[in-house]
XYZ file of C-alpha atoms in Angstrom:
773
model
C 10.920 18.028 6.225
C 10.814 18.986 10.557
C 12.121 22.397 11.215
C 13.823 20.959 13.852
C 16.073 19.071 10.669
C 16.435 21.853 8.901
C 17.531 24.740 11.211
C 19.464 22.468 14.342
C 23.504 23.006 13.716
C 24.298 18.301 13.795
C 26.821 17.737 16.229
C 27.802 14.208 15.912
C 27.682 14.624 12.039
C 30.449 17.731 12.580
C 32.776 14.174 13.909
C 32.819 12.353 10.941
C 36.360 13.289 10.247
C 37.776 12.775 13.254
C 36.658 8.955 13.372
C 38.935 6.476 12.610
C 38.262 3.548 10.084
C 37.878 0.832 11.645
C 35.105 3.585 13.680
C 33.250 4.452 10.415
C 32.755 0.431 8.950
C 31.876 -0.599 12.836
C 28.943 2.926 13.006
C 27.442 0.951 8.994
C 26.786 -2.148 11.594
C 24.697 -2.155 14.544
C 26.441 -3.037 18.195
C 23.393 -5.534 19.226
C 19.413 -6.422 18.056
C 18.557 -3.390 18.728
C 20.835 -0.164 19.069
C 24.229 1.217 16.897
C 27.334 1.503 17.296
C 28.400 4.209 20.108
C 31.484 5.766 20.254
C 32.695 6.576 23.179
C 35.711 8.516 22.298
C 33.591 10.929 20.570
C 31.327 10.445 23.350
C 29.482 9.428 20.142
C 25.868 7.145 22.134
C 23.961 4.727 20.134
C 20.089 5.485 18.460
C 17.223 2.233 20.654
C 15.699 1.048 17.594
C 12.097 -1.598 17.994
C 9.698 -2.998 16.436
C 6.362 -1.522 15.325
C 4.517 -0.572 13.591
C 1.231 -0.598 15.386
C 2.749 -0.690 18.867
C 6.278 -0.634 20.786
C 7.121 -4.221 21.266
C 10.922 -3.208 23.838
C 12.554 -5.992 24.792
C 15.279 -5.276 27.999
C 18.133 -7.110 26.631
C 18.711 -4.878 23.912
C 21.065 -8.666 22.300
C 17.280 -10.439 22.564
C 15.926 -10.265 19.226
C 13.358 -13.075 20.390
C 11.664 -11.974 24.036
C 9.629 -11.024 25.641
C 8.361 -7.105 25.905
C 7.684 -4.433 27.470
C 4.069 -3.131 28.259
C 2.580 -1.342 26.036
C -1.167 -0.255 23.878
C -1.395 -2.285 21.406
C -3.225 -0.077 18.487
C -5.725 -2.352 16.017
C -3.198 -2.721 13.216
C -2.587 -1.307 8.995
C -4.206 -3.375 7.727
C -7.747 -2.270 10.236
C -6.381 1.026 10.463
C -7.242 1.305 6.259
C -10.881 1.060 6.806
C -10.646 4.317 8.367
C -9.929 6.321 5.644
C -8.354 8.759 7.709
C -5.317 10.938 7.591
C -6.453 13.223 11.066
C -6.448 10.026 12.556
C -3.069 8.424 11.515
C -1.523 11.199 12.900
C -3.003 11.078 16.454
C -1.661 7.856 16.552
C 1.928 8.623 14.966
C 1.326 11.198 17.496
C 0.299 8.331 20.395
C 3.220 5.673 18.845
C 5.610 7.949 19.738
C 5.273 9.361 23.103
C 4.665 6.043 24.007
C 8.308 4.892 22.314
C 9.630 8.529 23.847
C 8.487 6.651 27.600
C 9.933 3.131 26.141
C 13.629 5.083 25.421
C 12.616 4.092 22.039
C 14.265 5.980 19.029
C 12.380 4.858 15.433
C 10.254 2.367 15.646
C 10.501 0.020 12.670
C 6.916 0.803 10.966
C 4.725 2.147 8.768
C 4.782 -1.277 5.993
C 3.883 0.207 3.034
C 3.894 -3.494 1.087
C 0.975 -3.657 -1.213
C -1.737 -6.963 -0.391
C -0.631 -7.647 -4.391
C -2.621 -11.485 -2.889
C -4.339 -11.997 0.001
C -2.437 -14.975 0.658
C 0.325 -12.478 1.865
C 0.702 -13.439 5.575
C 1.581 -10.286 6.278
C -0.956 -8.767 5.307
C -1.612 -7.811 8.283
C 0.728 -5.422 8.451
C 0.263 -3.402 5.120
C -2.089 -1.123 4.537
C -3.835 -1.409 1.009
C -3.983 -2.666 -2.582
C -4.068 0.637 -3.311
C -0.932 3.284 -3.983
C -1.914 6.715 -3.360
C -4.403 5.598 0.336
C -1.379 3.756 1.318
C 0.912 7.085 1.464
C -1.175 9.577 2.589
C -1.939 7.345 5.734
C 1.171 6.297 6.191
C 2.518 10.192 5.848
C 0.056 10.823 8.046
C 1.179 8.325 10.839
C 5.185 8.863 10.005
C 4.726 12.308 10.686
C 2.426 12.348 13.559
C 5.350 10.473 15.019
C 8.985 12.751 14.511
C 6.642 15.228 15.016
C 7.163 14.330 18.621
C 10.770 13.641 17.985
C 10.786 9.754 17.142
C 12.049 8.462 14.182
C 10.807 6.167 11.437
C 11.161 3.755 8.833
C 8.996 2.700 6.255
C 9.826 -0.013 5.254
C 10.039 -2.723 2.966
C 11.414 -1.031 0.801
C 10.734 -2.739 -2.392
C 8.483 -5.007 -3.006
C 8.466 -7.611 -0.270
C 4.835 -8.564 -1.545
C 4.719 -12.250 0.334
C 6.277 -14.127 3.093
C 6.706 -17.291 0.612
C 10.328 -17.637 0.247
C 10.500 -13.583 0.970
C 14.805 -14.042 1.556
C 15.933 -14.459 -1.253
C 12.614 -14.126 -4.059
C 13.183 -12.301 -6.454
C 10.004 -10.526 -7.957
C 10.607 -9.128 -11.612
C 8.070 -7.214 -11.856
C 7.808 -4.499 -15.512
C 9.024 -0.992 -14.904
C 5.270 0.567 -14.833
C 3.589 -1.213 -11.841
C 7.014 -0.482 -10.319
C 6.600 2.108 -10.475
C 2.431 3.512 -10.473
C 2.155 -0.006 -7.318
C 4.735 -0.915 -5.384
C 6.658 2.257 -5.368
C 4.513 4.960 -5.603
C 3.874 4.423 -1.733
C 6.895 4.962 -0.877
C 7.199 7.721 -3.129
C 4.211 9.440 -2.020
C 5.052 8.863 1.901
C 8.781 10.037 1.773
C 8.044 12.954 -0.304
C 5.159 14.462 1.516
C 7.465 13.738 5.218
C 10.359 12.300 5.584
C 10.806 9.568 7.611
C 13.925 9.334 9.737
C 14.896 6.001 7.290
C 13.627 3.698 5.284
C 14.318 -0.786 5.882
C 15.048 -2.383 2.407
C 13.340 -6.043 1.353
C 14.702 -9.413 1.762
C 13.951 -10.490 -1.610
C 15.114 -9.348 -4.698
C 14.181 -7.162 -6.948
C 14.286 -7.545 -11.465
C 17.750 -10.255 -9.828
C 19.360 -7.906 -7.420
C 19.047 -7.759 -3.867
C 17.081 -4.211 -2.418
C 19.589 -4.284 -0.072
C 21.793 -3.663 -2.864
C 20.053 -2.411 -5.687
C 21.911 0.798 -6.222
C 18.631 1.509 -9.004
C 16.465 1.368 -5.482
C 19.119 2.746 -2.734
C 20.395 5.552 -4.913
C 19.302 6.395 -8.205
C 15.522 6.163 -7.469
C 15.083 7.267 -3.572
C 17.370 9.677 -3.272
C 17.776 11.707 -6.185
C 14.931 11.269 -7.610
C 12.594 11.828 -4.691
C 14.876 13.417 -2.731
C 15.362 11.248 0.458
C 17.695 12.641 2.816
C 18.092 10.028 6.141
C 18.932 6.780 6.779
C 18.069 3.599 4.910
C 18.683 0.055 7.066
C 18.906 -3.759 6.084
C 15.785 -5.489 7.669
C 17.243 -7.904 10.145
C 19.585 -10.428 7.953
C 18.353 -9.162 5.301
C 21.884 -7.760 4.320
C 24.672 -10.974 1.733
C 27.188 -8.318 0.609
C 28.147 -5.229 3.000
C 30.629 -3.199 1.337
C 28.398 -3.897 -2.423
C 25.817 -2.993 0.353
C 27.168 0.139 1.046
C 27.815 0.905 -2.283
C 24.387 1.067 -3.549
C 23.648 2.916 -0.470
C 22.668 1.045 2.328
C 23.866 2.786 5.214
C 22.663 -0.208 8.142
C 23.065 -3.538 8.376
C 20.932 -4.909 11.050
C 21.032 -6.671 13.846
C 24.841 -6.487 15.158
C 27.061 -8.020 15.934
C 28.231 -8.619 12.507
C 32.092 -7.966 13.279
C 33.367 -10.322 9.954
C 31.543 -7.585 8.517
C 33.332 -4.952 10.229
C 35.577 -6.594 8.695
C 35.074 -6.370 5.107
C 34.528 -3.140 4.575
C 37.602 -2.224 6.135
C 39.607 -5.133 4.213
C 37.188 -3.751 1.470
C 38.250 -0.315 1.964
C 41.766 -1.051 1.897
C 42.897 -2.883 -1.040
C 43.349 -2.365 -4.726
C 41.398 -4.539 -6.293
C 38.644 -4.933 -8.131
C 36.415 -4.993 -5.020
C 37.962 -2.123 -3.371
C 35.106 0.067 -1.871
C 35.522 3.605 -2.651
C 35.901 5.664 1.751
C 34.296 8.044 0.124
C 31.039 5.805 -0.230
C 31.675 4.772 3.436
C 32.282 8.392 4.353
C 28.777 8.450 3.102
C 26.586 6.147 4.850
C 28.580 6.980 8.161
C 27.849 10.179 7.685
C 23.744 9.177 7.756
C 24.511 6.673 10.554
C 25.606 9.421 12.512
C 22.538 12.839 11.047
C 20.641 10.214 12.722
C 22.149 9.831 15.774
C 21.673 14.028 15.773
C 17.671 13.504 14.781
C 17.514 10.878 18.382
C 19.501 12.630 20.926
C 18.352 16.185 19.636
C 16.428 19.109 21.830
C 13.354 17.697 19.589
C 13.254 14.222 22.751
C 12.567 17.140 24.927
C 8.835 18.312 24.465
C 7.208 17.506 26.552
C 4.392 14.125 26.019
C 0.789 14.472 25.895
C -1.050 12.919 28.684
C -3.735 10.582 26.773
C -5.879 7.714 27.498
C -3.889 5.355 25.100
C -6.576 2.906 25.884
C -9.451 4.825 25.168
C -7.753 5.873 22.345
C -7.287 2.317 20.932
C -11.342 1.909 21.361
C -11.621 5.076 19.542
C -9.997 3.908 16.499
C -10.934 0.422 16.097
C -14.672 1.806 16.092
C -13.562 4.156 13.312
C -11.798 1.400 11.583
C -14.774 -1.389 11.780
C -16.861 -1.663 7.975
C -19.660 -3.166 7.687
C -20.177 -5.375 4.995
C -23.604 -6.416 5.188
C -26.789 -5.736 7.431
C -30.566 -6.629 6.604
C -31.525 -4.501 9.371
C -30.601 -6.056 12.826
C -28.049 -3.908 13.243
C -27.358 -2.138 16.032
C -28.989 -4.140 19.228
C -30.727 -2.423 21.273
C -32.255 1.122 21.273
C -31.358 2.894 19.150
C -33.169 -0.290 16.882
C -36.778 0.433 16.732
C -37.508 -2.191 14.025
C -35.996 -4.861 15.368
C -35.971 -4.793 19.232
C -33.932 -7.187 20.962
C -34.047 -8.740 24.611
C -31.936 -11.603 24.516
C -28.525 -12.286 22.865
C -26.074 -14.934 22.267
C -22.617 -14.213 21.892
C -20.612 -16.803 20.205
C -16.922 -17.915 19.345
C -14.213 -18.409 21.168
C -12.525 -14.728 20.270
C -15.897 -13.640 22.060
C -13.442 -14.112 25.072
C -10.793 -14.067 24.472
C -9.876 -11.993 21.881
C -8.382 -12.149 18.409
C -6.764 -8.675 18.247
C -3.231 -8.911 16.140
C -0.936 -10.554 13.977
C 1.791 -13.180 14.898
C 5.714 -12.536 14.193
C 7.919 -9.514 15.115
C 5.336 -7.271 15.319
C 3.636 -8.690 17.975
C 2.866 -6.708 20.865
C 2.501 -7.382 24.603
C -1.488 -5.028 26.111
C -1.716 -3.182 29.384
C -4.411 -4.473 29.101
C -6.804 -6.071 26.409
C -11.129 -5.592 26.435
C -13.945 -9.530 26.947
C -15.674 -8.350 24.039
C -18.862 -10.570 25.754
C -17.759 -8.144 28.380
C -17.897 -5.522 26.978
C -21.467 -6.029 24.715
C -22.729 -7.245 28.416
C -21.250 -3.444 29.552
C -23.685 -2.171 26.828
C -26.422 -4.631 26.416
C -28.158 -3.890 30.263
C -30.946 -4.907 29.642
C -30.449 -7.450 26.957
C -30.503 -10.786 28.464
C -26.138 -12.570 26.997
C -25.747 -15.346 27.595
C -22.748 -17.143 25.295
C -21.200 -20.986 24.258
C -17.048 -20.931 22.579
C -18.312 -22.749 19.561
C -15.438 -23.501 18.965
C -11.956 -24.101 20.292
C -8.591 -21.105 19.510
C -7.301 -23.013 16.614
C -10.779 -23.030 14.735
C -11.951 -26.435 15.405
C -15.029 -27.736 15.712
C -17.225 -30.583 17.760
C -20.787 -31.413 17.018
C -21.443 -31.297 20.556
C -19.797 -27.334 20.496
C -22.069 -26.184 17.391
C -25.308 -28.100 18.814
C -24.869 -25.761 21.935
C -24.271 -22.211 19.510
C -28.063 -23.542 17.210
C -29.271 -24.474 20.899
C -29.170 -20.943 22.372
C -29.043 -18.748 19.585
C -32.236 -20.521 18.767
C -33.546 -19.596 21.887
C -32.642 -15.842 21.728
C -33.728 -12.793 20.015
C -30.528 -12.908 17.183
C -26.751 -14.240 17.941
C -23.422 -13.066 17.368
C -20.580 -15.277 16.274
C -17.266 -13.941 16.215
C -15.384 -15.524 13.904
C -11.536 -15.151 12.214
C -7.657 -16.180 11.205
C -5.904 -18.249 14.524
C -1.998 -17.264 14.259
C -1.650 -20.770 12.449
C -3.333 -19.672 9.294
C -2.612 -15.950 8.950
C 1.186 -14.830 10.198
C 4.469 -12.970 9.223
C 6.654 -15.733 7.806
C 4.253 -17.661 5.914
C 1.662 -17.279 3.945
C -2.768 -18.547 4.500
C -2.959 -21.809 1.937
C -6.873 -20.717 1.101
C -8.747 -17.423 1.428
C -11.017 -19.285 4.016
C -12.054 -19.767 7.678
C -10.940 -22.678 9.532
C -13.487 -25.136 7.402
C -15.245 -25.347 11.231
C -15.658 -21.932 11.815
C -17.979 -22.420 8.436
C -19.659 -24.758 9.887
C -20.224 -22.849 12.992
C -21.916 -19.589 10.227
C -24.134 -21.716 8.155
C -25.419 -24.289 11.228
C -26.673 -20.114 13.662
C -27.651 -18.810 10.799
C -29.919 -21.794 9.486
C -30.959 -21.703 13.676
C -31.258 -18.519 13.571
C -32.232 -15.219 11.056
C -30.846 -12.626 13.319
C -27.386 -13.512 13.165
C -24.853 -11.198 13.292
C -20.563 -12.326 12.244
C -17.637 -10.545 13.131
C -14.515 -10.532 11.438
C -11.251 -10.107 12.344
C -7.978 -11.070 10.157
C -5.376 -9.782 8.201
C -6.674 -9.523 5.098
C -9.349 -10.516 2.924
C -11.521 -14.052 3.692
C -13.919 -16.084 1.620
C -17.296 -15.764 2.188
C -19.220 -17.152 -0.983
C -19.662 -20.204 1.281
C -21.368 -18.154 4.510
C -23.049 -14.876 3.491
C -26.144 -15.678 2.174
C -26.899 -17.725 6.070
C -25.937 -14.477 7.777
C -27.525 -11.917 8.095
C -24.677 -8.899 8.936
C -21.354 -8.857 9.050
C -18.790 -6.631 9.950
C -15.184 -6.605 9.585
C -12.591 -5.091 12.306
C -9.617 -7.212 11.167
C -6.522 -7.264 13.956
C -7.872 -3.947 16.075
C -6.267 -4.021 18.921
C -6.424 -4.078 22.187
C -9.623 -2.251 22.264
C -10.445 -4.131 19.241
C -13.788 -5.680 22.190
C -15.478 -2.280 23.236
C -14.437 -1.426 19.956
C -17.328 -4.164 18.728
C -19.742 -2.990 21.285
C -19.757 1.036 20.334
C -20.338 -0.565 16.785
C -22.587 -3.639 17.148
C -24.752 -1.517 19.318
C -24.376 1.655 17.556
C -23.394 3.982 20.012
C -20.563 4.707 17.092
C -21.979 4.472 13.139
C -19.540 2.531 11.394
C -17.973 4.423 8.582
C -14.997 2.286 7.484
C -14.170 1.588 4.049
C -12.811 -1.334 2.520
C -8.730 -0.698 2.177
C -8.951 -4.309 -0.604
C -10.907 -5.725 -2.332
C -12.175 -9.111 -1.038
C -12.757 -11.431 -4.156
C -15.893 -14.248 -4.091
C -12.633 -17.230 -5.234
C -8.965 -17.070 -4.668
C -8.678 -18.448 -8.982
C -10.726 -14.617 -9.830
C -7.782 -12.988 -8.432
C -5.603 -10.784 -9.890
C -1.702 -13.315 -9.136
C -3.605 -16.454 -9.451
C -1.689 -18.278 -12.498
C 1.714 -15.926 -10.814
C 2.115 -16.552 -6.775
C 4.056 -17.739 -4.889
C 6.856 -17.983 -8.133
C 8.858 -21.404 -9.078
C 12.684 -22.102 -8.653
C 12.751 -17.911 -6.929
C 11.676 -16.390 -8.670
C 8.061 -15.208 -9.179
C 7.048 -13.319 -11.946
C 4.449 -10.477 -11.549
C 1.832 -10.665 -14.514
C -0.483 -9.375 -13.397
C 1.382 -6.104 -14.387
C -1.001 -2.950 -13.884
C -3.477 -4.609 -13.157
C -3.637 -5.489 -9.673
C -6.820 -5.143 -7.238
C -9.773 -3.051 -7.838
C -7.736 -2.102 -10.891
C -8.451 -5.574 -12.972
C -12.137 -6.158 -11.099
C -13.164 -3.411 -12.810
C -11.030 -2.919 -16.503
C -11.905 -6.299 -16.506
C -15.889 -6.789 -15.082
C -15.060 -9.764 -12.508
C -17.703 -9.994 -9.619
C -16.487 -10.073 -6.143
C -17.425 -9.972 -2.875
C -17.382 -6.925 -2.071
C -15.501 -3.838 -3.552
C -12.805 -1.496 -2.464
C -13.899 1.331 -0.822
C -17.547 -0.754 -0.005
C -18.499 0.013 3.592
C -21.274 0.544 5.170
C -23.139 3.330 7.327
C -26.495 2.809 10.678
C -27.137 5.824 7.948
C -27.973 7.414 4.447
C -25.705 9.961 2.644
C -26.864 11.420 -1.093
C -24.349 12.774 -3.378
C -25.122 16.129 -5.220
C -23.507 18.913 -7.330
C -20.907 17.678 -8.430
C -18.650 19.793 -10.302
C -15.002 20.802 -11.611
C -13.345 24.520 -11.150
C -13.011 24.234 -14.828
C -13.602 22.001 -17.450
C -9.984 23.001 -19.010
C -7.124 22.762 -17.530
C -3.813 22.490 -17.147
C -1.270 20.157 -15.975
C 0.205 22.972 -14.230
C -2.547 23.895 -12.325
C -4.577 21.051 -11.867
C -8.050 20.777 -11.307
C -10.455 21.419 -7.768
C -13.335 18.834 -8.428
C -16.838 19.661 -5.287
C -19.338 17.493 -4.458
C -22.077 18.252 -2.447
C -22.544 15.110 0.290
C -25.897 15.240 2.511
C -26.603 13.032 5.639
C -30.298 12.113 4.694
C -30.222 9.597 7.443
C -31.783 10.078 11.348
C -28.202 9.322 12.905
C -24.823 11.259 12.673
C -22.375 9.287 10.505
C -19.553 10.093 8.466
C -19.241 9.457 5.096
C -15.967 8.671 2.818
C -15.672 10.319 -0.487
C -13.629 8.631 -3.246
C -12.287 10.463 -6.181
C -10.793 7.812 -9.577
C -9.185 9.708 -12.639
C -10.217 7.693 -16.457
C -8.781 8.859 -19.441
C -10.401 8.419 -22.310
C -7.611 7.666 -25.071
C -3.877 6.942 -23.433
C -0.647 6.092 -25.669
C -0.303 3.350 -23.260
C -2.965 0.956 -21.760
C -4.173 1.987 -18.626
C -6.849 0.608 -16.069
C -10.525 1.636 -16.520
C -10.030 4.126 -13.094
C -7.279 5.162 -10.031
C -8.570 6.832 -7.407
C -6.292 9.545 -7.149
C -7.897 11.021 -3.881
C -10.384 10.780 -0.895
C -11.734 12.989 2.076
C -13.709 12.135 4.709
C -16.592 14.034 6.091
C -19.125 14.064 9.437
C -21.965 15.399 9.046
C -25.419 15.899 11.360
C -28.850 14.246 10.140
C -29.803 16.845 7.289
C -26.801 18.566 6.952
C -24.650 19.140 3.693
C -21.270 20.011 3.191
C -19.303 20.218 0.821
C -16.252 18.524 -0.350
C -13.407 19.236 -2.307
C -10.107 17.575 -3.904
C -7.577 18.613 -5.379
C -6.083 17.071 -7.981
C -2.558 18.075 -8.938
C -1.637 16.732 -12.585
C 0.203 13.150 -10.924
C -3.248 12.569 -10.735
C -3.954 12.379 -14.284
C -0.056 10.938 -15.288
C 1.189 6.812 -15.620
C 4.798 6.449 -16.159
C 6.592 5.622 -19.614
C 9.531 3.906 -19.519
C 9.676 5.543 -23.073
C 10.933 8.520 -21.330
C 11.416 7.520 -17.738
C 8.820 9.562 -16.660
C 5.000 10.481 -15.467
C 4.061 11.174 -18.445
C -0.074 13.486 -18.019
C -0.677 13.236 -21.790
C -3.833 16.048 -23.586
C -6.879 14.401 -23.071
C -9.817 14.377 -21.977
C -10.219 12.572 -18.498
C -13.864 11.821 -16.437
C -13.659 12.452 -13.155
C -15.464 9.606 -11.005
C -17.172 10.813 -7.669
C -17.972 7.377 -5.463
C -18.700 5.361 -2.403
C -16.615 3.024 -3.398
C -14.567 1.975 -6.740
C -17.811 -0.061 -8.319
C -20.699 2.534 -6.130
C -19.972 5.747 -8.431
C -21.836 8.670 -7.706
C -22.181 11.250 -10.360
C -18.606 11.411 -13.494
C -17.490 15.138 -14.802
C -15.603 14.827 -18.424
C -12.780 17.431 -17.920
C -9.895 18.367 -20.431
C -6.904 18.032 -19.592
C -4.114 21.086 -22.083
C 0.159 19.712 -21.414
C 2.364 21.395 -21.951
C 4.159 18.755 -23.613
C 3.318 16.524 -25.778
C 5.225 13.574 -25.645
C 5.787 11.133 -28.477
C 7.569 8.334 -28.023
C 11.175 8.749 -30.021
C 12.033 7.398 -33.033
C 14.553 4.830 -34.031
C 15.131 2.158 -36.962
C 13.320 -0.167 -35.718
C 9.750 2.426 -35.632
C 6.992 0.686 -37.475
C 4.624 2.752 -40.071
C 2.122 3.706 -37.756
C 5.003 5.117 -35.212
C 6.132 7.905 -38.174
C 2.265 8.593 -38.863
C 1.569 8.878 -34.962
C 4.724 11.191 -33.906
C 4.198 14.859 -35.593
C 7.369 15.106 -37.328
C 8.336 11.801 -38.870
C 4.184 12.463 -40.130
C 5.456 15.636 -42.183
C 8.985 14.177 -43.050
C 7.541 10.656 -43.825
C 3.861 11.828 -44.541
C 4.492 12.215 -49.151
C 6.757 8.574 -48.746
C 4.120 6.601 -47.213
C 1.547 8.072 -49.488
C 4.014 7.282 -52.595
C 3.982 3.528 -51.907
C 0.566 3.662 -51.176
C -0.188 4.030 -55.131
C 2.360 2.126 -56.200
C 0.949 -1.221 -53.765
C -2.669 -0.278 -55.082
C -0.909 0.024 -58.913
C 0.487 -3.662 -57.885
C -2.724 -4.952 -57.025
C -4.889 -3.271 -59.375
C -6.844 -2.015 -57.042
C -9.350 1.187 -57.159
C -9.351 4.429 -55.616
C -10.485 3.174 -52.496
C -6.860 1.393 -52.297
C -8.777 -1.170 -48.902
C -9.187 -4.830 -50.115
C -6.297 -5.975 -52.097
C -6.669 -9.647 -53.194
C -9.532 -9.762 -50.303
C -6.501 -8.007 -47.342
C -6.443 -4.415 -46.050
C -2.990 -3.630 -46.680
C -3.308 -0.598 -45.542
C -3.952 -2.067 -41.913
C -1.013 -4.244 -42.459
C 1.796 -2.586 -43.259
C 1.743 0.457 -40.777
C 1.896 -3.020 -38.086
C 5.481 -3.091 -39.474
C 8.639 -1.399 -39.197
C 9.010 1.110 -41.972
C 13.064 -0.206 -42.119
C 11.337 -4.316 -42.643
C 8.387 -2.737 -44.748
C 11.507 -0.457 -47.240
C 13.697 -4.170 -47.448
C 10.513 -5.916 -50.090
C 11.393 -3.410 -51.994
C 15.373 -2.140 -52.511
C 15.266 -2.994 -55.497
C 13.500 -0.643 -56.671
C 14.950 2.528 -53.734
C 18.395 3.861 -55.057
C 19.600 3.283 -50.902
C 19.415 0.287 -49.241
C 16.356 0.490 -46.351
C 18.829 1.675 -43.470
C 20.354 4.388 -45.286
C 16.913 5.520 -46.004
C 15.506 5.360 -42.393
C 19.039 7.096 -40.903
C 17.882 9.443 -43.429
C 14.190 10.445 -42.347
C 15.386 9.883 -38.355
C 18.168 12.824 -38.700
C 15.388 15.180 -40.217
C 13.253 14.110 -37.274
C 15.555 15.388 -35.458
């Protein structure tokens, strides 16, 4: 929370007692597509919100949901900026977004989106950061803190489990509690606790049967009571189904407006004496939060002067820092920086080399202030190299035999070729999901043909999520993934290809070999209005690495024009408590000839968890810039939460006393050092015993073993005697009864012997439970 939120007395919030019932109800519904309701009688102004999250989509007419927007900077989307793994860069982006929003009269920018990339087919993945909640949450927190430090509110979205566009308005995501807490809520939790966004936007979908707009456990119990959220919860546009129920659940503001029938429904519910009555106190809470948002939007922090910057230059720098070099057989960089592979002529191919593909389709589409042309930007940096162009494929990714032949001839006659390909809006967009992982068939044919003609072919890949490459990857020398990198993508690509910028991006999601390999494959898109998250915790690299499934490129992968060595990895202490945590340090050296940046990734593996866990989970990361030959020590702190999992049996996060591997890597599969430390928890949690507890659970429970242990030994002796087993007692009638019966509920085992017991099995178990408790 920022200083002005703590010390400035609320002005408009103090007017709540003066509002009429009708005004309170109106205040909790938008006045237009983009503004809250003003109360002129009390001089309460409205708040203007606008689509983001990678630019300001401000329309002139507040009543128009879809209309041409004002010119603004189109920055790289979240799918691109996530690959920077750079929290400082994301904060800088947030500051720039806020200054531009203020200049356009916008109070709240609707972003960032922090939904997990459960499947690469989600059409809106370009708006989301990653398949990992720790990476997503920390980047989102940095962006939010940057925005709100400049006096513009964020609206983190879409809360929660909105992980597909297919049937998004009504589908029920059925998610078990561990997966929900550890994956789909975790990024929201990190961002809320680290940045306190002014607003949270609820999702369209149902979560475990209940619409998110009416989900009290989500909007109040978890968000506010557990995480301490103090801001406003608004709906996504059209996500409300029952307005009084939404208010009861903690949905403060319905958007868009106006919706006079909704307002009347709230008034009727408050004045009703029936079972559907809405307590006035609930409405007061929601109206009060809207007034608090008005205070924040019109407070003195808005007078903070904007920082004058070249926004297009910033967009170019962010895009270049986010580019991921997936493959390089030595052809890159182009030009004088590459003494081994001299190039005097270059063929540039692809429609998007001249008409840049730089953003996705949907509500986040920005009207850019300018757009770089990749071919032109390459020409500027390669003045001593002859550059020529062939379209090769059309805007929709289709090709003709003549087009491919022309591109092949151009490539064959040059020293190298750069081929721009990507997903057109007809294949990747908000509102629908992709049908497959592939580029268009025409683009695949073009890549193969050009690659066959020119062994020094570089593919520049533009899309919002993972792409299948197995059909053409071996045909080319290099691949540069840039995501949707905004209006300055052309300049950024030229900077990286020509060596002005050393690529330092790392993948924020796994690129699989096949769609059939993806974790959600058999549980997507759902049926009869329900999608079951049957993969549970094993999503993204958690699945691939735990099952040892081969992938095209792993999570965290990214190449550089230099090399890095890791040495002297160490923990601050070999044994540590959950209260103090542990520091992880490693020395990283740039062993190459050019300056570069490396992303150091920390994963954790528990040796003997009571509940199933992925083989490794990202817990911390840091980006370090190094000159040639320079060594720096990178240190990251792991607190108790880094070792914990969520246990539904206790409804809390638990870090168990155990040995843990701390894996230091350049990707999820490129582990450079493994350290082992022991965590000593202040409290060891054991599953509570009950009437249905198994014999194994009784013996594993410290108090249960004391109370029940003697009885168990007596039971085993009786079985051995009755079945004629020897002293070893293991193999009786060819069966290991000791192992068999431990899986039985104690009550069931006792019921088999009730004829020989002094009391019924239920009574005996109840007595044992009384002793344990």
